[in-house]
Amino acid sequence: MPSLLFEQGARGRGGDFVASEGRPDEFLDSSLLRDELPLPDLAEIEVARHFTTLSHRNFAVDLNFYPLGSCTMKYNPKLNEAVSGFPGFTDLHPFAPDEGAQGALQLLWQMERSLASLFGMNAFSLMPAAGAHGEITAMLMAKRYFAQRSEGGRDTCIVPDTAHGTNPASAAMVGYRVLSVPSTSRGRTDVEALKKVLDGRIAVCMMTNPNTLGLFEDEIMEMTQAVHDAGGLMYYDGANANAIVGLCRPGDMGFDLMHLNLHKTFSVPHGGGGPGSGPVGASSELTRYLPKPMVAKRADGGFFLQHDMPDSIGAVRAFWTHFLAIVRAYAYVIVHGEEGLKRNSLLAVLNANYLRAKVKDLLTVPYDDFCRHEFVCSAESLKRETGVRALDLAKGLLDAGVHAPTMYWPHVVAECLMIEPTETETRATLDSFAESLRALVATAYEDPQSMARLPMHTAVRRVDEARVGRLANKGVGLRWSPDGSTAE
Ligand SMILES: Cc1ncc(COP(=O)(O)O)c(C=O)c1O
């Protein structure tokens, strides 16, 4: 069968490639050709059963409660899937000329405008493929901004001690020196400590708000003012935006750059469920450094890919975006509308506070303050009194059919469990989670040794974590057996 291949030479929309008809073996070296796959001839029902069985081997939001703090494992509406499967979207070729892709370009443009308005930024690039990719994109923009201002001596990035690990990693990857600032006993960034490190070497301050303890940085305006006074830029890690959409905007808090995780806040699947998307927003001063191309609107109302952006940092990936991730996120935006998105944020906050109130007599809640979309609790006193660790509780929750909360992070809380219920969970689910935790804490006091044997009912039991860690450091992969034993 003839297939479409791309020949180098003439200029197509994607650069130096144009589509041409032909058989693969006419164009490719034989070493690059694949053998025909011996696909079995099966009835549709057999295929459906095969894939449904496979899907049930994985833990998924569609199967049970998934309170993985910081990861915002929210429900992925089936409507999003239906819309993203429209042939007009799935059959679109990435090199289609602008005129043949007007609907797709319009959708991208409308999504970009919606994000700009929801987060108070001047413009967004939809190009970055994940949150960390958004961070690194924004750090490259900051570098370019300072280079153009002949302020290349600004070589330092400030990161609070509660930040997600990707923040210091992204800053370091673009060559910034990373300076950590501590948090206070209230679980907020220490403003005085921040002010002390502000000098002519500061390029960017990366902040997450609400922070990784699930707490709103209530002195954010003072912090942005101080960083700006020192000539630095404020970067907003918007991975926690599920708590704030429709309620407040990073642009109004004074942020110059930000990223979002559409695969969290905007209900796009992630965690094995699909590719992510980490749009980057910029203030009007920084918009010209955004990756290119951007979708722009013509005077006649049509849309085109704007490649002519001389100050842009350039493309940060192949093709323009994870298009179907944007389609899903856009479906989420238009189904809920501004009021609905605000309501979702309020429900996420309500659910987190409800659960915090339910578990605080079981485990210590070190920053027992009104939280946003998530909260952290500590099993430190439980460990002291019984020897049972946060890890044992997390393993026990697996037997209750619940995905374990995020463990041992942020580092500022010992024996930490970070719980994020999200907005779609019912009160009955939250009550049942609290009851499972209550039963595990009771077992910890009555029969602590038995906790080391949990989980009892999962396909894979405990793994030898020390061995896994040692081998992972050496880059060796492992296979797990149901009894928890491992083979290289
Ligand atoms: C606060 C925060 N920032 C950044 C990231 C990185 O996002 P991604 O995993 O899409 O790279 C995460 C992911 O968990 C996060 O929670």
Coordinates of C-alpha atoms and ligand atoms in Angstrom, one line a residue:
M1 CA 0.0 0.0 0.0
P2 CA 1.4 3.4 -0.8
S3 CA 2.1 5.6 2.2
L4 CA 2.8 9.2 2.8
L5 CA 6.5 9.9 3.6
F6 CA 8.4 13.0 4.0
E7 CA 11.3 14.0 1.7
Q8 CA 13.8 16.5 2.6
G9 CA 14.2 19.4 0.1
A10 CA 11.3 21.6 -0.8
R11 CA 9.8 23.8 2.0
G12 CA 6.5 22.6 3.5
R13 CA 4.8 24.0 6.5
G14 CA 6.8 21.9 8.9
G15 CA 10.1 23.3 7.7
D16 CA 12.2 21.4 5.2
F17 CA 9.9 18.4 4.6
V18 CA 7.1 17.8 2.1
A19 CA 4.8 14.8 1.8
S20 CA 5.1 12.5 -1.1
E21 CA 3.5 9.2 -2.2
G22 CA 5.5 6.1 -2.2
R23 CA 6.3 2.7 -0.7
P24 CA 8.6 2.8 2.4
D25 CA 11.2 0.6 0.8
E26 CA 11.7 3.1 -2.1
F27 CA 12.8 5.7 0.4
L28 CA 14.3 3.9 3.4
D29 CA 17.4 1.9 3.9
S30 CA 16.4 -1.8 4.3
S31 CA 18.0 -1.8 7.8
L32 CA 15.3 0.8 8.9
L33 CA 12.3 -1.2 7.6
R34 CA 10.2 -3.2 10.1
D35 CA 8.9 -6.7 9.6
E36 CA 5.2 -7.1 9.2
L37 CA 3.6 -7.7 12.5
P38 CA 2.0 -11.1 12.9
L39 CA -1.3 -9.7 14.2
P40 CA -3.9 -12.3 15.3
D41 CA -7.3 -12.4 13.6
L42 CA -9.7 -11.8 16.5
A43 CA -13.3 -10.9 17.1
E44 CA -14.0 -7.4 18.4
I45 CA -15.3 -8.8 21.7
E46 CA -12.0 -10.6 22.3
V47 CA -10.0 -7.5 21.7
A48 CA -12.3 -5.5 24.0
R49 CA -11.9 -8.2 26.8
H50 CA -8.1 -8.2 26.3
F51 CA -7.7 -4.5 26.7
T52 CA -10.3 -4.2 29.5
T53 CA -8.4 -6.9 31.4
L54 CA -5.1 -5.1 30.9
S55 CA -6.6 -1.8 32.0
H56 CA -7.8 -3.3 35.3
R57 CA -4.3 -4.4 36.2
N58 CA -3.4 -0.7 36.6
F59 CA -4.8 1.5 39.4
A60 CA -6.8 4.3 37.8
V61 CA -9.0 7.2 38.9
D62 CA -11.9 5.3 37.2
L63 CA -11.5 2.4 39.5
N64 CA -11.0 3.9 42.9
F65 CA -10.0 6.9 45.1
Y66 CA -6.6 8.3 44.1
P67 CA -5.6 11.0 46.7
L68 CA -2.0 11.4 45.4
G69 CA -1.0 14.8 46.8
S70 CA 0.5 17.3 44.4
C71 CA -0.4 15.1 41.4
T72 CA -4.0 16.1 41.2
M73 CA -5.3 12.8 39.9
K74 CA -8.7 14.2 39.0
Y75 CA -11.5 12.6 37.0
N76 CA -11.0 12.6 33.2
P77 CA -14.5 13.3 31.8
K78 CA -15.5 10.8 29.1
L79 CA -16.8 13.8 27.1
N80 CA -13.3 15.0 26.7
E81 CA -12.3 11.7 25.2
A82 CA -15.3 11.7 22.8
V83 CA -14.4 15.2 21.6
S84 CA -10.7 14.5 21.2
G85 CA -11.7 11.6 19.0
F86 CA -13.5 13.7 16.4
P87 CA -12.1 12.8 13.0
G88 CA -11.5 16.5 12.2
F89 CA -9.0 16.5 15.1
T90 CA -7.5 13.0 14.8
D91 CA -7.1 13.0 11.0
L92 CA -5.4 16.4 10.9
H93 CA -1.9 16.2 9.6
P94 CA 0.7 18.1 11.6
F95 CA 2.0 19.6 8.4
A96 CA -1.4 20.6 7.1
P97 CA -1.3 24.2 5.7
D98 CA -2.9 26.9 7.9
E99 CA -5.9 27.1 5.5
G100 CA -6.6 23.4 5.9
A101 CA -6.4 23.6 9.7
Q102 CA -8.5 26.7 10.6
G103 CA -10.7 24.9 13.1
A104 CA -7.7 23.4 15.0
L105 CA -5.9 26.8 15.0
Q106 CA -9.1 28.5 16.2
L107 CA -9.3 26.0 19.1
L108 CA -5.7 26.6 20.0
W109 CA -6.2 30.3 19.9
Q110 CA -9.3 30.2 22.0
M111 CA -7.7 28.0 24.6
E112 CA -4.7 30.3 24.7
R113 CA -7.0 33.3 25.2
S114 CA -9.0 31.5 27.9
L115 CA -5.8 30.6 29.9
A116 CA -4.5 34.2 29.5
S117 CA -7.8 35.5 30.9
L118 CA -8.1 32.9 33.7
F119 CA -4.5 33.5 35.0
G120 CA -4.1 37.2 34.3
M121 CA -1.1 36.7 31.9
N122 CA -0.7 38.5 28.6
A123 CA -0.1 35.3 26.5
F124 CA 0.5 31.6 26.7
S125 CA 2.6 29.2 24.7
L126 CA 0.8 25.8 24.4
M127 CA 4.0 24.1 23.2
P128 CA 5.7 22.6 26.4
A129 CA 4.9 19.0 26.8
A130 CA 4.7 18.8 30.7
G131 CA 5.1 20.8 33.8
A132 CA 8.8 20.5 34.1
H133 CA 9.2 21.2 30.4
G134 CA 7.2 24.4 31.0
E135 CA 9.6 25.4 33.9
I136 CA 12.6 24.9 31.7
T137 CA 11.0 26.9 28.9
A138 CA 10.3 29.8 31.2
M139 CA 13.8 29.7 32.7
L140 CA 15.2 29.9 29.1
M141 CA 13.0 32.9 28.5
A142 CA 14.3 34.6 31.7
K143 CA 17.8 34.0 30.5
R144 CA 17.1 35.6 27.2
Y145 CA 15.4 38.5 28.8
F146 CA 18.4 39.2 31.1
A147 CA 20.9 38.7 28.2
Q148 CA 19.0 41.3 26.1
R149 CA 19.2 43.7 29.0
S150 CA 22.9 43.1 29.4
E151 CA 22.2 41.6 32.8
G152 CA 23.8 38.3 32.2
G153 CA 25.4 38.5 35.7
R154 CA 22.0 37.5 37.1
D155 CA 22.9 33.9 37.6
T156 CA 20.8 32.8 40.6
C157 CA 17.4 31.3 41.0
I158 CA 15.6 31.3 44.4
V159 CA 13.6 28.2 45.3
P160 CA 11.7 27.8 48.6
D161 CA 12.5 24.6 50.6
T162 CA 9.0 23.2 50.0
A163 CA 9.3 23.5 46.2
H164 CA 8.7 20.5 43.9
G165 CA 12.0 18.9 42.9
T166 CA 11.6 19.8 39.3
N167 CA 11.9 23.6 40.2
P168 CA 15.6 23.5 41.3
A169 CA 16.3 20.9 38.6
S170 CA 14.9 23.1 35.8
A171 CA 16.8 26.1 37.1
A172 CA 20.0 24.1 37.3
M173 CA 19.6 22.7 33.9
V174 CA 19.6 26.1 32.3
G175 CA 22.7 27.0 34.3
Y176 CA 21.3 28.9 37.2
R177 CA 22.8 28.7 40.7
V178 CA 20.0 27.5 43.0
L179 CA 19.4 29.2 46.4
S180 CA 17.0 27.6 48.8
V181 CA 15.0 29.8 51.2
P182 CA 13.4 28.3 54.3
S183 CA 9.7 28.3 55.3
T184 CA 8.4 29.5 58.6
S185 CA 6.6 27.6 61.4
R186 CA 3.3 28.6 59.5
G187 CA 4.5 26.6 56.5
R188 CA 4.9 29.7 54.3
T189 CA 8.0 31.0 52.7
D190 CA 10.0 33.1 55.1
V191 CA 9.7 36.6 53.7
E192 CA 12.6 38.0 55.8
A193 CA 14.9 35.2 54.7
L194 CA 13.9 35.8 51.1
K195 CA 14.7 39.6 51.4
K196 CA 18.1 38.8 52.8
V197 CA 19.3 36.9 49.7
L198 CA 18.0 39.5 47.2
D199 CA 20.9 41.1 45.4
G200 CA 22.1 41.9 41.9
R201 CA 22.7 38.1 41.1
I202 CA 19.0 37.2 41.5
A203 CA 17.4 36.4 38.1
V204 CA 14.2 34.5 39.1
C205 CA 12.3 33.5 42.2
M206 CA 10.3 30.3 41.6
M207 CA 7.2 30.0 43.7
T208 CA 4.3 27.6 44.0
N209 CA 1.1 29.1 45.4
P210 CA -0.7 27.3 47.0
N211 CA 2.6 25.8 48.1
T212 CA 3.5 22.1 48.4
L213 CA 2.0 22.1 51.9
G214 CA -1.3 23.0 50.4
L215 CA -1.1 26.5 52.0
F216 CA -1.7 29.8 50.3
E217 CA 1.3 32.1 50.5
D218 CA -0.5 35.0 52.1
E219 CA 2.5 37.4 51.9
I220 CA 2.9 36.9 48.2
M221 CA 2.4 40.5 47.2
E222 CA 5.2 41.6 49.6
M223 CA 7.5 38.8 48.1
T224 CA 6.8 39.8 44.4
Q225 CA 7.4 43.5 45.3
A226 CA 10.7 42.7 47.0
V227 CA 12.0 40.5 44.1
H228 CA 10.9 43.1 41.5
D229 CA 12.7 45.8 43.5
A230 CA 15.8 43.7 43.3
G231 CA 15.4 43.5 39.5
G232 CA 14.4 39.8 39.5
L233 CA 11.5 38.0 37.9
M234 CA 8.7 36.0 39.6
Y235 CA 7.9 32.6 38.3
Y236 CA 4.7 30.8 39.3
D237 CA 4.6 27.0 39.3
G238 CA 1.0 26.5 38.5
A239 CA 0.9 22.8 39.0
N240 CA -1.3 23.5 42.1
A241 CA -3.7 25.7 40.2
N242 CA -6.6 23.3 40.9
A243 CA -7.1 25.3 44.1
I244 CA -7.2 28.8 42.5
V245 CA -8.8 28.7 39.0
G246 CA -11.5 31.4 38.9
L247 CA -10.6 32.6 42.4
C248 CA -7.3 34.5 42.0
R249 CA -4.8 35.0 39.2
P250 CA -1.0 34.8 39.3
G251 CA -0.8 37.9 37.0
D252 CA -2.6 39.9 39.7
M253 CA -0.1 38.6 42.3
G254 CA 2.7 40.1 40.2
F255 CA 4.1 37.0 38.5
D256 CA 6.0 37.5 35.2
L257 CA 6.1 33.9 34.1
M258 CA 4.2 30.8 34.9
H259 CA 3.3 27.3 33.8
L260 CA 0.2 25.1 34.2
N261 CA -0.2 21.4 34.2
L262 CA -3.2 20.8 31.9
H263 CA -2.9 17.1 32.8
K264 CA -3.8 18.0 36.4
T265 CA -5.9 21.2 36.7
F266 CA -7.7 20.8 33.3
S267 CA -8.6 17.1 33.6
V268 CA -6.3 15.8 30.9
P269 CA -5.2 12.2 31.7
H270 CA -1.7 11.6 33.1
G271 CA 0.3 9.1 35.2
G272 CA 0.3 6.5 32.4
G273 CA -2.9 7.7 31.0
G274 CA -1.6 10.0 28.3
P275 CA 0.8 12.7 27.4
G276 CA 0.9 15.9 29.5
S277 CA 0.8 19.5 28.6
G278 CA 2.6 22.4 30.4
P279 CA 1.6 25.7 28.8
V280 CA 3.8 28.7 29.7
G281 CA 2.3 32.1 30.4
A282 CA 4.1 35.4 30.2
S283 CA 3.5 39.0 31.2
S284 CA 3.4 41.6 28.4
E285 CA 7.1 42.4 28.9
L286 CA 8.1 38.7 28.5
T287 CA 5.6 37.6 25.8
R288 CA 8.1 38.2 22.9
Y289 CA 10.4 35.4 24.3
L290 CA 7.7 32.7 24.2
P291 CA 8.5 29.6 22.1
K292 CA 7.5 29.9 18.4
P293 CA 5.3 29.4 16.5
M294 CA 2.3 30.9 18.3
V295 CA -1.2 30.9 16.9
A296 CA -2.3 34.4 15.8
K297 CA -5.5 35.9 14.4
R298 CA -5.5 37.6 11.1
A299 CA -7.3 40.9 10.4
D300 CA -9.9 38.9 8.4
G301 CA -10.7 36.7 11.4
G302 CA -8.7 33.7 10.2
F303 CA -5.8 32.1 12.1
F304 CA -2.2 31.3 11.3
L305 CA 0.9 30.0 12.9
Q306 CA 3.1 33.0 13.7
H307 CA 6.7 32.0 13.0
D308 CA 8.0 35.6 12.7
M309 CA 9.0 36.1 16.4
P310 CA 12.6 37.4 16.4
D311 CA 13.1 37.4 20.2
S312 CA 11.5 34.0 20.8
I313 CA 13.6 31.3 22.4
G314 CA 12.6 29.1 19.5
A315 CA 10.7 25.8 19.4
V316 CA 10.9 23.7 22.5
R317 CA 9.6 20.5 20.9
A318 CA 8.7 18.9 17.6
F319 CA 5.3 20.0 16.2
W320 CA 3.3 22.7 17.8
T321 CA 1.7 21.1 20.9
H322 CA 0.2 17.9 22.3
F323 CA -2.9 18.9 20.3
L324 CA -5.3 16.3 21.6
A325 CA -4.4 17.2 25.2
I326 CA -5.3 20.8 24.4
V327 CA -8.6 19.6 22.9
R328 CA -9.5 17.7 26.1
A329 CA -8.5 20.7 28.3
Y330 CA -10.6 23.0 26.1
A331 CA -13.6 20.7 26.3
Y332 CA -13.2 20.9 30.1
V333 CA -13.1 24.7 30.0
I334 CA -16.2 25.2 27.8
V335 CA -18.3 22.5 29.6
H336 CA -17.7 24.2 32.9
G337 CA -17.4 27.9 31.9
E338 CA -15.9 30.4 34.3
E339 CA -18.4 29.9 37.0
G340 CA -18.1 26.1 36.8
L341 CA -14.3 26.3 37.0
K342 CA -14.5 28.5 40.1
R343 CA -16.9 26.0 41.7
N344 CA -14.5 23.2 41.0
S345 CA -11.7 25.0 42.8
L346 CA -14.0 25.7 45.7
L347 CA -15.1 22.0 45.9
A348 CA -11.4 20.9 45.7
V349 CA -10.6 23.2 48.7
L350 CA -13.8 22.0 50.6
N351 CA -12.9 18.3 50.1
A352 CA -9.3 18.8 51.3
N353 CA -10.4 20.7 54.4
Y354 CA -13.1 18.1 55.1
L355 CA -10.6 15.3 55.0
R356 CA -8.0 17.3 57.0
A357 CA -10.6 17.7 59.8
K358 CA -11.5 14.0 59.6
V359 CA -7.9 12.7 59.9
K360 CA -6.3 15.2 62.3
D361 CA -7.2 13.1 65.4
L362 CA -5.5 10.1 63.8
L363 CA -2.2 11.7 62.5
T364 CA -0.5 15.0 63.3
V365 CA -1.4 17.7 60.9
P366 CA 1.7 19.9 61.4
Y367 CA 0.4 23.1 59.7
D368 CA -3.2 22.8 60.9
D369 CA -4.4 25.9 59.0
F370 CA -7.2 26.3 56.4
C371 CA -5.6 24.5 53.5
R372 CA -6.3 24.7 49.8
H373 CA -6.5 21.7 47.5
E374 CA -4.3 19.4 49.6
F375 CA -2.8 19.0 53.0
V376 CA 0.1 17.1 54.7
C377 CA 0.0 15.0 57.8
S378 CA 2.7 13.2 59.7
A379 CA 3.0 9.7 61.1
E380 CA 6.1 10.8 63.2
S381 CA 4.4 10.2 66.6
L382 CA 2.8 7.0 65.4
K383 CA 6.3 5.8 64.5
R384 CA 7.7 6.8 67.8
E385 CA 5.0 5.0 69.7
T386 CA 4.5 1.9 67.6
G387 CA 7.3 1.6 65.1
V388 CA 4.7 1.9 62.3
R389 CA 5.8 4.3 59.5
A390 CA 4.0 6.4 56.9
L391 CA 5.0 3.8 54.4
D392 CA 3.2 1.0 56.3
L393 CA 0.0 3.1 56.4
A394 CA 0.3 3.8 52.6
K395 CA 0.7 0.0 52.0
G396 CA -2.3 -0.7 54.1
L397 CA -4.4 1.7 52.2
L398 CA -3.7 -0.3 49.1
D399 CA -5.6 -3.2 50.6
A400 CA -8.5 -0.8 51.2
G401 CA -8.5 -0.3 47.4
V402 CA -7.1 3.3 47.7
H403 CA -4.1 4.6 45.9
A404 CA -1.5 5.6 48.4
P405 CA -1.1 9.3 49.1
T406 CA 2.2 10.9 48.2
M407 CA 4.8 9.9 50.8
Y408 CA 7.9 11.5 52.4
W409 CA 7.5 14.7 50.6
P410 CA 7.8 17.7 51.1
H411 CA 11.0 17.0 53.0
V412 CA 10.2 19.6 55.7
V413 CA 7.6 17.2 57.3
A414 CA 8.9 13.9 58.8
E415 CA 6.9 10.7 58.0
C416 CA 4.8 12.7 55.7
L417 CA 1.7 11.8 53.8
M418 CA 0.3 14.3 51.4
I419 CA -3.4 14.0 50.6
E420 CA -5.3 15.6 47.7
P421 CA -8.8 14.4 47.3
T422 CA -9.8 16.6 44.3
E423 CA -13.3 18.1 43.7
T424 CA -15.2 15.2 42.2
E425 CA -15.0 12.8 45.2
T426 CA -18.2 12.3 47.2
R427 CA -18.5 12.7 50.9
A428 CA -19.0 8.9 51.2
T429 CA -15.6 8.3 49.5
L430 CA -13.9 10.8 51.8
D431 CA -15.6 9.2 54.9
S432 CA -14.6 5.7 53.8
F433 CA -11.0 6.8 53.3
A434 CA -10.9 8.3 56.8
E435 CA -12.3 5.1 58.2
S436 CA -9.7 3.0 56.4
L437 CA -7.0 5.2 57.9
R438 CA -8.6 5.0 61.4
A439 CA -8.6 1.2 61.2
L440 CA -5.0 1.1 60.1
V441 CA -3.9 3.4 63.0
A442 CA -5.9 1.2 65.4
T443 CA -4.0 -1.9 64.1
A444 CA -0.7 -0.1 64.4
Y445 CA -1.3 0.2 68.2
E446 CA -2.8 -3.3 68.6
D447 CA -0.6 -5.4 66.4
P448 CA 2.2 -3.3 64.9
Q449 CA 4.1 -6.3 63.5
S450 CA 1.2 -7.2 61.3
M451 CA 1.5 -3.8 59.5
A452 CA 4.9 -4.9 58.0
R453 CA 3.1 -7.6 56.1
L454 CA 0.7 -5.2 54.3
P455 CA -0.5 -5.1 51.6
M456 CA -2.0 -8.6 51.6
H457 CA -4.4 -8.3 48.6
T458 CA -2.5 -6.6 45.8
A459 CA -1.0 -8.4 42.8
V460 CA 2.5 -7.3 43.9
R461 CA 3.2 -7.2 47.7
R462 CA 6.1 -5.4 49.2
V463 CA 9.2 -4.9 47.1
D464 CA 12.7 -4.9 48.5
E465 CA 13.1 -1.1 48.5
A466 CA 16.7 -1.0 49.5
R467 CA 17.6 -3.3 46.6
V468 CA 15.4 -1.4 44.2
G469 CA 17.1 1.8 45.3
R470 CA 20.6 0.4 44.9
L471 CA 19.9 -1.1 41.5
A472 CA 18.1 2.0 40.2
N473 CA 21.2 4.0 41.1
K474 CA 23.2 1.7 38.9
G475 CA 20.5 2.0 36.1
V476 CA 19.4 -1.7 36.3
G477 CA 15.8 -2.5 35.6
L478 CA 13.8 -4.9 37.7
R479 CA 10.9 -7.3 37.3
W480 CA 8.6 -7.8 40.3
S481 CA 6.9 -11.1 41.3
P482 CA 3.7 -11.2 43.3
D483 CA 5.5 -12.3 46.4
G484 CA 7.5 -9.1 46.3
S485 CA 10.7 -10.7 45.1
T486 CA 12.6 -9.1 42.3
A487 CA 14.7 -10.2 39.4
E488 CA 17.0 -8.1 37.3
Ligands
LIG1 C1 4.3 21.6 42.1 C2 4.7 20.8 40.9 N1 5.5 21.5 40.0 C3 5.9 20.8 38.9 C4 5.6 19.5 38.6 C5 6.1 18.9 37.3 O1 5.1 18.6 36.4 P1 5.3 17.4 35.4 O2 5.3 16.1 36.2 O3 4.2 17.5 34.4 O4 6.6 17.5 34.7 C6 4.8 18.9 39.5 C7 4.4 17.4 39.2 O5 4.0 16.7 40.0 C8 4.3 19.5 40.6 O6 3.5 18.9 41.5

